[in-house]
């Protein structure tokens, strides 16, 4: 009885590992989409008004959820508490502090947004954000394609590893 339970748990663990790996790919796609929508909203705001960046970040935090909302919350908190810290420094620190399900290339693109926000006039910020949005679109499309392709592969590998372990035992 114990052997059967152990084999079942081993098989379930291998399958769950495959599912979790595929889920991570979907999380990256969702996070990139969330950042893209939020930064597009910031670009629209900058086109029509010159609200302070702290107000823009508060709106961005309210309009997002999950790790993206945690990122904007951390960014605002660090800027408010930092005193001498600029928005770019707060943005960079928040990117390092918050565990975002993104790859290095995604983080480099987002770093560019932090370098622009709060430094230049509204039109320059808007133009820079629109360029960044084009880059994020490409990253999001690539992430969606990767997730579509590899989610089934990871599930199949998890199932196969579970079956392999069952056969060995």
Coordinates of N, CA and C in Angstrom, one line a residue, residues 6-125:
X6 N 3.5 5.9 -2.7 CA 4.8 6.5 -3.1 C 4.9 6.7 -4.6
X7 N 4.5 5.7 -5.3 CA 4.6 5.8 -6.8 C 3.6 6.8 -7.3
X8 N 2.4 6.9 -6.7 CA 1.4 7.8 -7.1 C 1.9 9.3 -6.9
X9 N 2.5 9.5 -5.7 CA 3.0 10.8 -5.4 C 4.2 11.2 -6.3
X10 N 5.1 10.2 -6.6 CA 6.2 10.5 -7.5 C 5.7 10.9 -8.9
X11 N 4.7 10.1 -9.4 CA 4.1 10.4 -10.7 C 3.5 11.8 -10.7
X12 N 2.7 12.1 -9.6 CA 2.0 13.4 -9.5 C 3.0 14.5 -9.4
X13 N 4.1 14.3 -8.7 CA 5.2 15.3 -8.6 C 5.8 15.7 -9.9
X14 N 6.1 14.6 -10.6 CA 6.8 14.9 -12.0 C 5.8 15.6 -12.9
X15 N 4.5 15.2 -12.9 CA 3.6 15.9 -13.7 C 3.4 17.3 -13.3
X16 N 3.3 17.5 -12.0 CA 3.2 18.9 -11.4 C 4.3 19.8 -11.8
X17 N 5.5 19.2 -11.8 CA 6.7 20.0 -12.2 C 6.6 20.4 -13.7
X18 N 6.1 19.6 -14.5 CA 5.9 19.9 -15.9 C 4.9 21.0 -16.1
X19 N 3.8 20.9 -15.3 CA 2.7 21.9 -15.3 C 3.2 23.3 -14.8
X20 N 4.0 23.3 -13.7 CA 4.6 24.5 -13.2 C 5.5 25.2 -14.1
X21 N 6.3 24.4 -14.8 CA 7.2 25.0 -15.8 C 6.5 25.7 -16.9
X22 N 5.4 25.0 -17.4 CA 4.6 25.6 -18.4 C 3.8 26.8 -17.9
X23 N 3.4 26.8 -16.7 CA 2.7 27.9 -16.1 C 3.6 29.2 -16.0
X24 N 4.9 28.9 -15.8 CA 5.9 30.1 -15.7 C 5.9 30.8 -17.1
X25 N 5.8 30.1 -18.1 CA 5.8 30.7 -19.5 C 4.6 31.5 -19.7
X26 N 3.5 31.0 -19.2 CA 2.2 31.8 -19.3 C 2.3 33.0 -18.4
X27 N 2.9 32.9 -17.3 CA 3.0 34.1 -16.4 C 3.8 35.2 -17.0
X28 N 4.9 34.8 -17.7 CA 5.7 35.8 -18.5 C 4.9 36.5 -19.5
X29 N 4.1 35.8 -20.2 CA 3.2 36.4 -21.3 C 2.2 37.4 -20.6
X30 N 1.6 36.9 -19.5 CA 0.6 37.8 -18.9 C 1.3 39.0 -18.3
X31 N 2.4 38.9 -17.7 CA 3.1 40.0 -17.1 C 3.5 41.1 -18.2
X32 N 4.1 40.6 -19.3 CA 4.4 41.5 -20.4 C 3.2 42.2 -20.9
X33 N 2.1 41.5 -21.0 CA 0.8 42.1 -21.5 C 0.4 43.2 -20.5
X34 N 0.5 42.9 -19.2 CA 0.1 43.9 -18.2 C 0.9 45.1 -18.2
X35 N 2.2 44.9 -18.4 CA 3.1 46.1 -18.5 C 2.8 46.9 -19.8
X36 N 2.6 46.2 -20.8 CA 2.3 46.9 -22.1 C 1.0 47.7 -22.0
X37 N 0.0 47.2 -21.4 CA -1.3 47.9 -21.2 C -1.1 49.1 -20.3
X38 N -0.3 48.9 -19.2 CA -0.1 50.0 -18.3 C 0.7 51.1 -18.9
X39 N 1.8 50.7 -19.5 CA 2.7 51.8 -20.1 C 2.0 52.5 -21.3
X40 N 1.1 51.8 -22.0 CA 0.3 52.5 -23.0 C -0.6 53.5 -22.4
X41 N -1.2 53.1 -21.3 CA -2.0 54.1 -20.5 C -1.2 55.3 -20.1
X42 N 0.0 55.0 -19.6 CA 0.9 56.2 -19.2 C 1.2 57.1 -20.4
X43 N 1.4 56.5 -21.5 CA 1.8 57.3 -22.7 C 0.5 58.1 -23.1
X44 N -0.7 57.6 -23.0 CA -1.9 58.3 -23.3 C -2.0 59.5 -22.3
X45 N -1.8 59.2 -21.0 CA -1.9 60.2 -20.0 C -0.9 61.4 -20.3
X46 N 0.3 61.0 -20.7 CA 1.3 62.0 -21.0 C 1.0 62.8 -22.2
X47 N 0.2 62.3 -23.1 CA -0.2 63.0 -24.3 C -1.2 64.1 -24.0
X48 N -2.0 63.8 -23.0 CA -3.1 64.8 -22.7 C -2.9 65.6 -21.5
X49 N -2.1 65.2 -20.6 CA -1.9 66.0 -19.3 C -0.4 65.8 -18.9
X50 N 0.0 66.7 -18.0 CA 1.3 66.6 -17.5 C 1.2 66.4 -16.0
X51 N 0.5 65.3 -15.6 CA 0.4 64.9 -14.2 C 1.7 64.5 -13.7
X52 N 2.0 64.7 -12.4 CA 3.2 64.2 -11.8 C 3.3 62.7 -11.9
X53 N 4.6 62.3 -12.0 CA 4.8 60.8 -12.2 C 4.3 60.0 -11.0
X54 N 4.3 60.6 -9.8 CA 3.7 59.9 -8.7 C 2.2 59.6 -8.9
X55 N 1.5 60.5 -9.4 CA 0.1 60.3 -9.7 C -0.1 59.2 -10.8
X56 N 0.8 59.3 -11.8 CA 0.7 58.3 -12.9 C 1.0 56.9 -12.4
X57 N 2.0 56.8 -11.4 CA 2.3 55.5 -10.9 C 1.1 55.0 -10.0
X58 N 0.5 55.9 -9.3 CA -0.7 55.5 -8.4 C -1.8 54.9 -9.3
X59 N -2.0 55.6 -10.5 CA -3.0 55.0 -11.4 C -2.6 53.7 -12.0
X60 N -1.3 53.6 -12.3 CA -0.8 52.3 -12.8 C -0.9 51.2 -11.8
X61 N -0.6 51.5 -10.6 CA -0.8 50.5 -9.5 C -2.2 50.0 -9.4
X62 N -3.1 51.0 -9.4 CA -4.6 50.7 -9.2 C -5.1 49.9 -10.4
X63 N -4.6 50.1 -11.6 CA -5.1 49.4 -12.8 C -4.4 48.1 -13.1
X64 N -3.5 47.6 -12.2 CA -2.9 46.3 -12.5 C -3.1 45.4 -11.3
X65 N -2.6 44.2 -11.5 CA -2.7 43.2 -10.4 C -1.5 42.3 -10.5
X66 N -1.3 41.5 -9.4 CA -0.3 40.5 -9.3 C 1.1 41.2 -9.2
X67 N 2.1 40.6 -9.8 CA 3.5 41.1 -9.7 C 3.6 42.5 -10.3
X68 N 2.9 42.8 -11.3 CA 3.0 44.1 -11.9 C 2.5 45.2 -10.9
X69 N 1.4 45.0 -10.2 CA 1.0 45.9 -9.2 C 2.0 46.0 -8.1
X70 N 2.6 44.9 -7.7 CA 3.6 44.9 -6.7 C 4.8 45.7 -7.1
X71 N 5.1 45.7 -8.4 CA 6.2 46.5 -8.9 C 5.9 47.9 -8.8
X72 N 4.8 48.4 -9.3 CA 4.4 49.8 -9.2 C 4.3 50.3 -7.8
X73 N 3.8 49.5 -6.9 CA 3.7 49.8 -5.5 C 5.1 50.0 -4.9
X74 N 6.0 49.1 -5.2 CA 7.4 49.2 -4.7 C 8.1 50.4 -5.2
X75 N 7.8 50.7 -6.5 CA 8.5 51.8 -7.1 C 8.0 53.1 -6.4
X76 N 6.7 53.2 -6.2 CA 6.1 54.4 -5.6 C 6.7 54.6 -4.1
X77 N 6.7 53.4 -3.4 CA 7.1 53.4 -2.0 C 8.6 53.9 -1.9
X78 N 9.4 53.3 -2.8 CA 10.8 53.6 -2.7 C 11.1 55.1 -3.0
X79 N 10.3 55.6 -4.0 CA 10.5 57.0 -4.3 C 10.0 57.9 -3.2
X80 N 8.9 57.6 -2.6 CA 8.4 58.4 -1.5 C 9.3 58.3 -0.2
X81 N 9.9 57.2 0.0 CA 10.8 57.0 1.2 C 12.2 57.4 0.9
X82 N 12.6 57.4 -0.3 CA 14.0 57.6 -0.7 C 14.5 59.1 -0.5
X83 N 13.6 60.0 -0.6 CA 14.0 61.4 -0.5 C 14.8 61.9 -1.7
X84 N 16.1 61.5 -1.7 CA 17.0 62.0 -2.8 C 17.0 61.0 -4.0
X85 N 16.3 59.9 -3.9 CA 16.2 59.0 -5.0 C 15.4 59.5 -6.2
X86 N 15.9 59.3 -7.4 CA 15.1 59.8 -8.6 C 14.2 58.7 -9.0
X87 N 13.3 59.0 -9.9 CA 12.3 58.0 -10.4 C 13.1 56.8 -11.1
X88 N 14.1 57.2 -11.8 CA 14.9 56.1 -12.5 C 15.5 55.2 -11.5
X89 N 16.1 55.7 -10.4 CA 16.7 54.9 -9.3 C 15.6 54.0 -8.7
X90 N 14.4 54.6 -8.4 CA 13.3 53.9 -7.8 C 12.9 52.7 -8.7
X91 N 12.8 53.1 -10.0 CA 12.3 52.1 -11.0 C 13.3 50.9 -11.0
X92 N 14.6 51.2 -11.1 CA 15.6 50.2 -11.2 C 15.6 49.3 -9.9
X93 N 15.5 50.0 -8.8 CA 15.5 49.2 -7.5 C 14.3 48.3 -7.4
X94 N 13.1 48.8 -7.9 CA 11.9 48.0 -7.9 C 12.0 46.8 -8.9
X95 N 12.7 47.0 -10.0 CA 12.9 45.9 -10.9 C 13.7 44.8 -10.3
X96 N 14.7 45.2 -9.5 CA 15.6 44.3 -8.8 C 14.9 43.6 -7.6
X97 N 14.0 44.4 -7.0 CA 13.4 43.9 -5.7 C 12.2 43.0 -5.9
X98 N 11.4 43.3 -6.9 CA 10.2 42.5 -7.1 C 10.5 41.3 -8.0
X99 N 10.0 40.2 -7.6 CA 10.2 38.9 -8.4 C 9.2 38.9 -9.6
X100 N 9.6 39.4 -10.7 CA 8.8 39.4 -11.9 C 9.1 38.2 -12.8
X101 N 8.1 37.6 -13.3 CA 8.3 36.4 -14.1 C 8.8 36.7 -15.5
X102 N 9.9 37.5 -15.6 CA 10.4 38.0 -16.9 C 11.8 37.5 -17.1
X103 N 12.2 37.6 -18.4 CA 13.6 37.2 -18.8 C 14.4 38.5 -18.8
X104 N 15.7 38.3 -18.9 CA 16.7 39.4 -18.9 C 16.4 40.5 -20.0
X105 N 16.0 40.0 -21.2 CA 15.7 41.0 -22.2 C 14.5 41.8 -21.9
X106 N 13.5 41.2 -21.3 CA 12.3 41.9 -20.9 C 12.7 43.0 -19.9
X107 N 13.5 42.6 -18.9 CA 13.9 43.6 -17.8 C 14.7 44.7 -18.4
X108 N 15.5 44.5 -19.4 CA 16.3 45.6 -20.0 C 15.4 46.5 -20.7
X109 N 14.3 46.0 -21.4 CA 13.4 46.9 -22.0 C 12.6 47.8 -21.0
X110 N 12.2 47.2 -19.9 CA 11.5 47.9 -18.8 C 12.5 48.9 -18.2
X111 N 13.7 48.6 -18.1 CA 14.7 49.6 -17.5 C 14.7 50.8 -18.3
X112 N 14.6 50.7 -19.6 CA 14.6 51.9 -20.5 C 13.4 52.9 -20.1
X113 N 12.3 52.3 -19.8 CA 11.1 53.1 -19.4 C 11.5 53.9 -18.1
X114 N 12.1 53.3 -17.2 CA 12.5 53.9 -15.9 C 13.5 55.1 -16.1
X115 N 14.3 54.9 -17.1 CA 15.3 55.9 -17.4 C 14.7 57.2 -18.0
X116 N 13.5 57.1 -18.6 CA 12.8 58.2 -19.2 C 11.8 58.9 -18.3
X117 N 11.1 58.1 -17.5 CA 10.0 58.7 -16.7 C 10.5 59.7 -15.7
X118 N 9.9 60.9 -15.8 CA 10.2 62.0 -14.8 C 11.4 62.8 -15.2
X119 N 12.1 62.5 -16.2 CA 13.3 63.2 -16.6 C 13.1 64.2 -17.7
X120 N 12.3 64.0 -18.6 CA 12.1 64.8 -19.8 C 10.8 65.4 -19.8
X121 N 10.5 66.3 -20.8 CA 9.2 66.8 -20.9 C 8.2 65.8 -21.3
X122 N 6.9 66.1 -21.2 CA 5.8 65.1 -21.5 C 5.9 64.5 -22.8
X123 N 6.2 65.3 -23.9 CA 6.2 64.7 -25.2 C 7.4 63.8 -25.4
X124 N 8.5 64.1 -24.9 CA 9.7 63.2 -25.0 C 9.4 61.9 -24.2
X125 N 8.8 62.0 -23.1 CA 8.5 60.8 -22.3 C 7.5 59.9 -23.1

